[in-house]
CSV table of C-alpha atoms in Angstrom, one decimal:
chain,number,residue,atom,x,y,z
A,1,UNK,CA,0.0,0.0,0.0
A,2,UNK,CA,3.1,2.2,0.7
A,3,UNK,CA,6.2,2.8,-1.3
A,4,UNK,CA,7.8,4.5,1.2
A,5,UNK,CA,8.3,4.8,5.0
A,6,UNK,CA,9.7,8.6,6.2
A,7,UNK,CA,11.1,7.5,9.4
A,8,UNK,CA,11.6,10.4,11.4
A,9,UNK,CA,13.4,11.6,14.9
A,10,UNK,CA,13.6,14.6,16.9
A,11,UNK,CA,15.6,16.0,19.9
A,12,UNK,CA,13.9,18.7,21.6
A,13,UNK,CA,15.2,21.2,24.5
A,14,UNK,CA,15.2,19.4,27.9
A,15,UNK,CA,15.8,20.1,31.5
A,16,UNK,CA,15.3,16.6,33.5
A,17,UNK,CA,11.8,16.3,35.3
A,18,UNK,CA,11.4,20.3,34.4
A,19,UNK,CA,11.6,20.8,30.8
A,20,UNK,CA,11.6,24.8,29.0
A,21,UNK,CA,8.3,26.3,28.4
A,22,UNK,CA,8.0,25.9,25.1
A,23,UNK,CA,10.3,22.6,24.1
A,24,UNK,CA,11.7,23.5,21.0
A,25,UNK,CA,13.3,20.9,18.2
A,26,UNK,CA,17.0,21.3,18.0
A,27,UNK,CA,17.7,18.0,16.3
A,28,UNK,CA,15.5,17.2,13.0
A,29,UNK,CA,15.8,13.8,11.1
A,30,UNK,CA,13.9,12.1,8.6
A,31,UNK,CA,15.4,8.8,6.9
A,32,UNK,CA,13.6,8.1,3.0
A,33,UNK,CA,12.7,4.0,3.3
A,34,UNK,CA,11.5,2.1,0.4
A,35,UNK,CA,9.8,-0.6,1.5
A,36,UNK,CA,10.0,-3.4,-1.6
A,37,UNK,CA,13.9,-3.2,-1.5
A,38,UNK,CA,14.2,-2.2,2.3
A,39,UNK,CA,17.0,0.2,2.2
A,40,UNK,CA,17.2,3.8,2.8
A,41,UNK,CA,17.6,5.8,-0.7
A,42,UNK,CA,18.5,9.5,1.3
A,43,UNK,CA,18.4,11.6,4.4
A,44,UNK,CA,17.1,14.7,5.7
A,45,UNK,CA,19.3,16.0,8.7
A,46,UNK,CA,19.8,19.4,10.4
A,47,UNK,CA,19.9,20.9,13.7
A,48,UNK,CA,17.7,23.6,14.7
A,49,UNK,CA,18.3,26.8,16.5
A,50,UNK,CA,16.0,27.8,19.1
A,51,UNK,CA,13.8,30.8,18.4
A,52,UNK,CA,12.1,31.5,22.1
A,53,UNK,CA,14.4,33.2,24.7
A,54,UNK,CA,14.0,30.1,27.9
A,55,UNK,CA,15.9,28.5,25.2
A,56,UNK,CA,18.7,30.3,23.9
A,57,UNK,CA,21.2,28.1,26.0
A,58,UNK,CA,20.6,24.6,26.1
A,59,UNK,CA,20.6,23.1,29.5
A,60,UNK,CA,23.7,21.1,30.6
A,61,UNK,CA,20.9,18.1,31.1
A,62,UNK,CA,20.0,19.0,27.8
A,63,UNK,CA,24.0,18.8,26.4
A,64,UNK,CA,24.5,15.6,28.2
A,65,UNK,CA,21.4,13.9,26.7
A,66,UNK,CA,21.6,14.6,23.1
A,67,UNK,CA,25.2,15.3,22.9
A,68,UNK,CA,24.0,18.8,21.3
A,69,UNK,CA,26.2,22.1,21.9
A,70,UNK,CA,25.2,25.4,21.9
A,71,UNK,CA,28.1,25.9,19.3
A,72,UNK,CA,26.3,23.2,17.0
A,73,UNK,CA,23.2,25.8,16.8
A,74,UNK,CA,24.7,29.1,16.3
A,75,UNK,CA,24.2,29.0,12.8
A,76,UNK,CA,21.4,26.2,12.5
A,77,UNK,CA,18.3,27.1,10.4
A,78,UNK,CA,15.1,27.9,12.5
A,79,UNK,CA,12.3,25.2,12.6
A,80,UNK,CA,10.3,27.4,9.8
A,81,UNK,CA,13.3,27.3,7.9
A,82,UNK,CA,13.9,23.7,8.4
A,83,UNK,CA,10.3,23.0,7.4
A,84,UNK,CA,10.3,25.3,4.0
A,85,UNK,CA,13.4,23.2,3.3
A,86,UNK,CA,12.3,20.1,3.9
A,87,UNK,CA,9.1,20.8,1.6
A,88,UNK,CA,11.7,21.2,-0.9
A,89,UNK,CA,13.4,17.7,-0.4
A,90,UNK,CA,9.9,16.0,-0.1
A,91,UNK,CA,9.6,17.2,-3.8
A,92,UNK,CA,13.1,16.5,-5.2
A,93,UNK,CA,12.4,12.9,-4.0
A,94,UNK,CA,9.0,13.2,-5.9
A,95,UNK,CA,7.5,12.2,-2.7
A,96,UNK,CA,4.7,14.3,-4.0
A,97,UNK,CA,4.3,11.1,-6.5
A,98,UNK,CA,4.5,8.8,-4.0
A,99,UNK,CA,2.4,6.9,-1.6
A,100,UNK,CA,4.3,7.1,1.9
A,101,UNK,CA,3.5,7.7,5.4
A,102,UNK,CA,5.6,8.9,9.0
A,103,UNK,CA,6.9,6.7,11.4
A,104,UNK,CA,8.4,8.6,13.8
A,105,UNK,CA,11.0,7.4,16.9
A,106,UNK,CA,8.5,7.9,19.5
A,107,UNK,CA,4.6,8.9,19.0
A,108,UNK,CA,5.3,11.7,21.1
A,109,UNK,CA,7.2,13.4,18.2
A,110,UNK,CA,4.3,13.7,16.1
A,111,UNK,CA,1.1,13.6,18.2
A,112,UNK,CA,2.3,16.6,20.3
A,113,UNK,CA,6.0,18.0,19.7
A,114,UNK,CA,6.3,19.5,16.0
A,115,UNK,CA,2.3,20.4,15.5
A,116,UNK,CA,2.3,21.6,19.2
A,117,UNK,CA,5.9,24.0,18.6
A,118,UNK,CA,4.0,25.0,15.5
A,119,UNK,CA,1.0,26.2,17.1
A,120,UNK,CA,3.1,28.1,19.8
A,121,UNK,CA,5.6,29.7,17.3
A,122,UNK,CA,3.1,30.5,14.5
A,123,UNK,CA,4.5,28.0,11.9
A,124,UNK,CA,2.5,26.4,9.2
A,125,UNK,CA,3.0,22.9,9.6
A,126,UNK,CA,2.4,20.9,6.1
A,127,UNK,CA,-0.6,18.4,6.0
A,128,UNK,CA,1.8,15.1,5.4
A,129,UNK,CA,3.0,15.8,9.4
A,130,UNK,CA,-0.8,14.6,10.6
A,131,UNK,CA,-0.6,10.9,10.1
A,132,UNK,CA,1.8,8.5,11.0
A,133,UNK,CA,2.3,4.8,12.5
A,134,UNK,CA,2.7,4.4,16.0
A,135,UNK,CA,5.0,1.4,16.7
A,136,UNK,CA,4.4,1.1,20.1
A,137,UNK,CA,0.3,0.2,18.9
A,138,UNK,CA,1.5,-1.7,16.0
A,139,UNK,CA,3.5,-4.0,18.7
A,140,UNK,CA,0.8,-3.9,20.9
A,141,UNK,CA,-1.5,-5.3,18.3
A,142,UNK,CA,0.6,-7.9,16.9
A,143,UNK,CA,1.3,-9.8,20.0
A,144,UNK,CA,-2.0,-9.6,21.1
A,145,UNK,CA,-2.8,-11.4,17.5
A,146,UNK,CA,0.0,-13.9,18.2
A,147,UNK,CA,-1.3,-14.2,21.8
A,148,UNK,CA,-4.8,-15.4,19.8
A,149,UNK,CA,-3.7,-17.7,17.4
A,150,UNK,CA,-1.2,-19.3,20.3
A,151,UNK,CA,2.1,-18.2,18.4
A,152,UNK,CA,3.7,-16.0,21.3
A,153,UNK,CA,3.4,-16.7,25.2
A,154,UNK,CA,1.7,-14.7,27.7
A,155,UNK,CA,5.4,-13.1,29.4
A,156,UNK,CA,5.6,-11.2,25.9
A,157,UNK,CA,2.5,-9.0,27.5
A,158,UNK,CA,5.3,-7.7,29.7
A,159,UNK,CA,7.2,-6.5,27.0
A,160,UNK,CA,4.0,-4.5,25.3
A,161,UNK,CA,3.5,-2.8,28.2
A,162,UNK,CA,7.2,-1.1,29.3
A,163,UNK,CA,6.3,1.1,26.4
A,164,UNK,CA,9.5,2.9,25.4
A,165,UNK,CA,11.8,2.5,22.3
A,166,UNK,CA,14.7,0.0,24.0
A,167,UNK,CA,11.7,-2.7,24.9
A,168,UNK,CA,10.0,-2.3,21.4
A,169,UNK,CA,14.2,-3.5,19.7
A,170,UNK,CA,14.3,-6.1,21.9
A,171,UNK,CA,11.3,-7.7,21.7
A,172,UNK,CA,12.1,-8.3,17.9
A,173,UNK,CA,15.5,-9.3,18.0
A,174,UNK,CA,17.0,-6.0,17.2
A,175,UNK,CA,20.6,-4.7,18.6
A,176,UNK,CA,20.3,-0.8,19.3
A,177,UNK,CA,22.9,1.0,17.7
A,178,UNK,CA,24.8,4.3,18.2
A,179,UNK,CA,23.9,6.3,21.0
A,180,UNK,CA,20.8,7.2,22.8
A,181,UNK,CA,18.6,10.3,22.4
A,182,UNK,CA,20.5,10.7,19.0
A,183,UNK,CA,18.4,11.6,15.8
A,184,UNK,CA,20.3,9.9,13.6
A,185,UNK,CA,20.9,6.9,15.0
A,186,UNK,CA,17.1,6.5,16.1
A,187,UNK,CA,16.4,6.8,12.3
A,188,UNK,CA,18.6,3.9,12.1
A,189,UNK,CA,17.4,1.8,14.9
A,190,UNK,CA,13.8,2.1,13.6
A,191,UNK,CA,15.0,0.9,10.3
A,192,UNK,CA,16.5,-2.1,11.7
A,193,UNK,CA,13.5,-2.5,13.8
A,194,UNK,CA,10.8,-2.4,10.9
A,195,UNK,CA,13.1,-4.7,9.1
A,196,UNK,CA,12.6,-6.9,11.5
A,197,UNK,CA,8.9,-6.1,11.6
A,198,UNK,CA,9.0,-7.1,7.9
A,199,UNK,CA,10.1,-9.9,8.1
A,200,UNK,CA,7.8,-11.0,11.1
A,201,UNK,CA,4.7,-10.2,8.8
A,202,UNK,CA,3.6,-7.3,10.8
A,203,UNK,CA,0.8,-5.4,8.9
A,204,UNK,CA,2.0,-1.7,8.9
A,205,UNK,CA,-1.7,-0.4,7.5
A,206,UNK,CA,-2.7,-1.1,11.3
A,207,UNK,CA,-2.6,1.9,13.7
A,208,UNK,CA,-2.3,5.6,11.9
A,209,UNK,CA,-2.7,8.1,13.9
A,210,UNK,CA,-4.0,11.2,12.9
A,211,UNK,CA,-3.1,14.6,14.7
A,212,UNK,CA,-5.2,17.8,14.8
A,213,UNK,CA,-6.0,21.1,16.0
A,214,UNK,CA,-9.5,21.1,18.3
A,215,UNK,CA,-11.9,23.9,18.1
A,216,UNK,CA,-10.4,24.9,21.2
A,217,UNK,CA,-7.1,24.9,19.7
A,218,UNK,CA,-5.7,22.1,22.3
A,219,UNK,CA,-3.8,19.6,20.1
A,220,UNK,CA,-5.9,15.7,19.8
A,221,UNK,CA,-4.9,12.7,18.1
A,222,UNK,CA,-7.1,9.7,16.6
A,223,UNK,CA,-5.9,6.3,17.3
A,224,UNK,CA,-6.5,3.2,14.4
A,225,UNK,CA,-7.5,5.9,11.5
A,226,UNK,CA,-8.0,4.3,8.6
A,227,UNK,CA,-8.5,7.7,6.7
A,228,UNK,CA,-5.7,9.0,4.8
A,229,UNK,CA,-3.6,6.5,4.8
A,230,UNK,CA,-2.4,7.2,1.1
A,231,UNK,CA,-0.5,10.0,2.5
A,232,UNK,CA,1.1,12.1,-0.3
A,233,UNK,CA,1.4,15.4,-1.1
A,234,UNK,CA,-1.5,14.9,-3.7
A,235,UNK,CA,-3.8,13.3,-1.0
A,236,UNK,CA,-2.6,14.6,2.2
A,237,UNK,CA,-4.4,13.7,5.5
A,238,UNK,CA,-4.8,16.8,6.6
A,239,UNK,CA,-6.2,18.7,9.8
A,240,UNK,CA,-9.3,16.8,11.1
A,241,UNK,CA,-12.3,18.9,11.7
């Protein structure tokens, strides 16, 4: 049904347990996956320099975490730039002709953080950002289905429910790689991981998510859309109403 997977990462501004008000991205990552011959054909990589003021220094938290430097943003491009640029690589890789969807590190990413720093910052955020697959459901789902036809055992309900990324690799075989809280190696790990998926028959049309802008204008998410799932620039999925 796809022809591609846009497998996507972001690091955002941090403090421990009290996080800046606004998080910002400062790490932006998008790998270009064809699925038939399940390689990546090109990447999409920048940092991003903080445009509120509780941000202009990155926390040393923050540093630690991401292995990002305040030197490394000085003269990074800000999120609206990064967006008006990435437009332009979404069409020089004739997305636009494509059928492709999101899969993003963490749901978070895309159910809240980019739509959510466009809404405080003012940016347009393009259509293609409002579906996506959430892993963590897709896993969920598929052991419960091999929980049904008696191929897995109950303990793997343990492993669907510590829901973060290093649970999700392990419960399919998968070795992480490079460091943690990286964008570019997430890309990588979640390549390896749907690989694995792949091969383990998992049925990647289950669980898009949709993200949207309320009436109230309070961010909310659909969970198992089927709607919009050709996501392309010719039949975006759009801002539910």
């Amino acid at each position: 049904m796809y022809d591609y997977f846009l497998i996507s990462s972001f690091e955002f501004t941090c403090d421990g347990k009290r996080s800046p008000e606004p998080q910002e991205i400062i790490e932006f990552c998008v790998f270009k996956y064809a699925i038939k011959s399940q390689t990546i054909e090109e990447r999409f990589h920048t940092y991003v320099k903080p445009q509120h003021p509780v941000n202009e220094k990155l926390s040393t938290f923050c540093k630690m975490l991401t292995g990002i430097s305040d030197k490394d943003l000085v003269t990074a491009p800000s999120l609206q730039q990064v967006l008006f640029d990435f437009d332009i690589w979404m069409f020089n890789q004739d997305l636009h002709q494509s059928r492709f969807i999101f899969i993003p590190f963490t749901h978070f990413e895309l159910s809240h953080m980019l739509p959510y720093q466009c809404l405080v910052m003012n940016y347009h955020c393009p259509s293609y950002f409002y579906a996506f697959i959430n892993l963590e459901e897709l896993h969920k789902a598929h052991i419960k289905l091999q929980l049904t036809s008696g191929v897995a055992s109950r303990p793997a309900v343990k492993q669907i429910r510590r829901r973060n990324s290093e649970s999700l690799l392990n419960s399919f075989g998968v070795k992480q790689v490079g460091r943690k809280h990286s964008g570019v190696d997430n890309c990588q790990n979640t390549v390896n991981l749907i690989v694995s998926m792949q091969q383990n028959n998992v049925d990647f049309t289950e669980k898009v998510w949709r993200t949207a802008l309320g009436h109230d204008g309070l961010l909310i998410y659909r969970k198992n859309s089927t709607e919009g799932i050709l996501s392309g620039r010719s039949t975006p999925a759009g801002p539910l109403d």
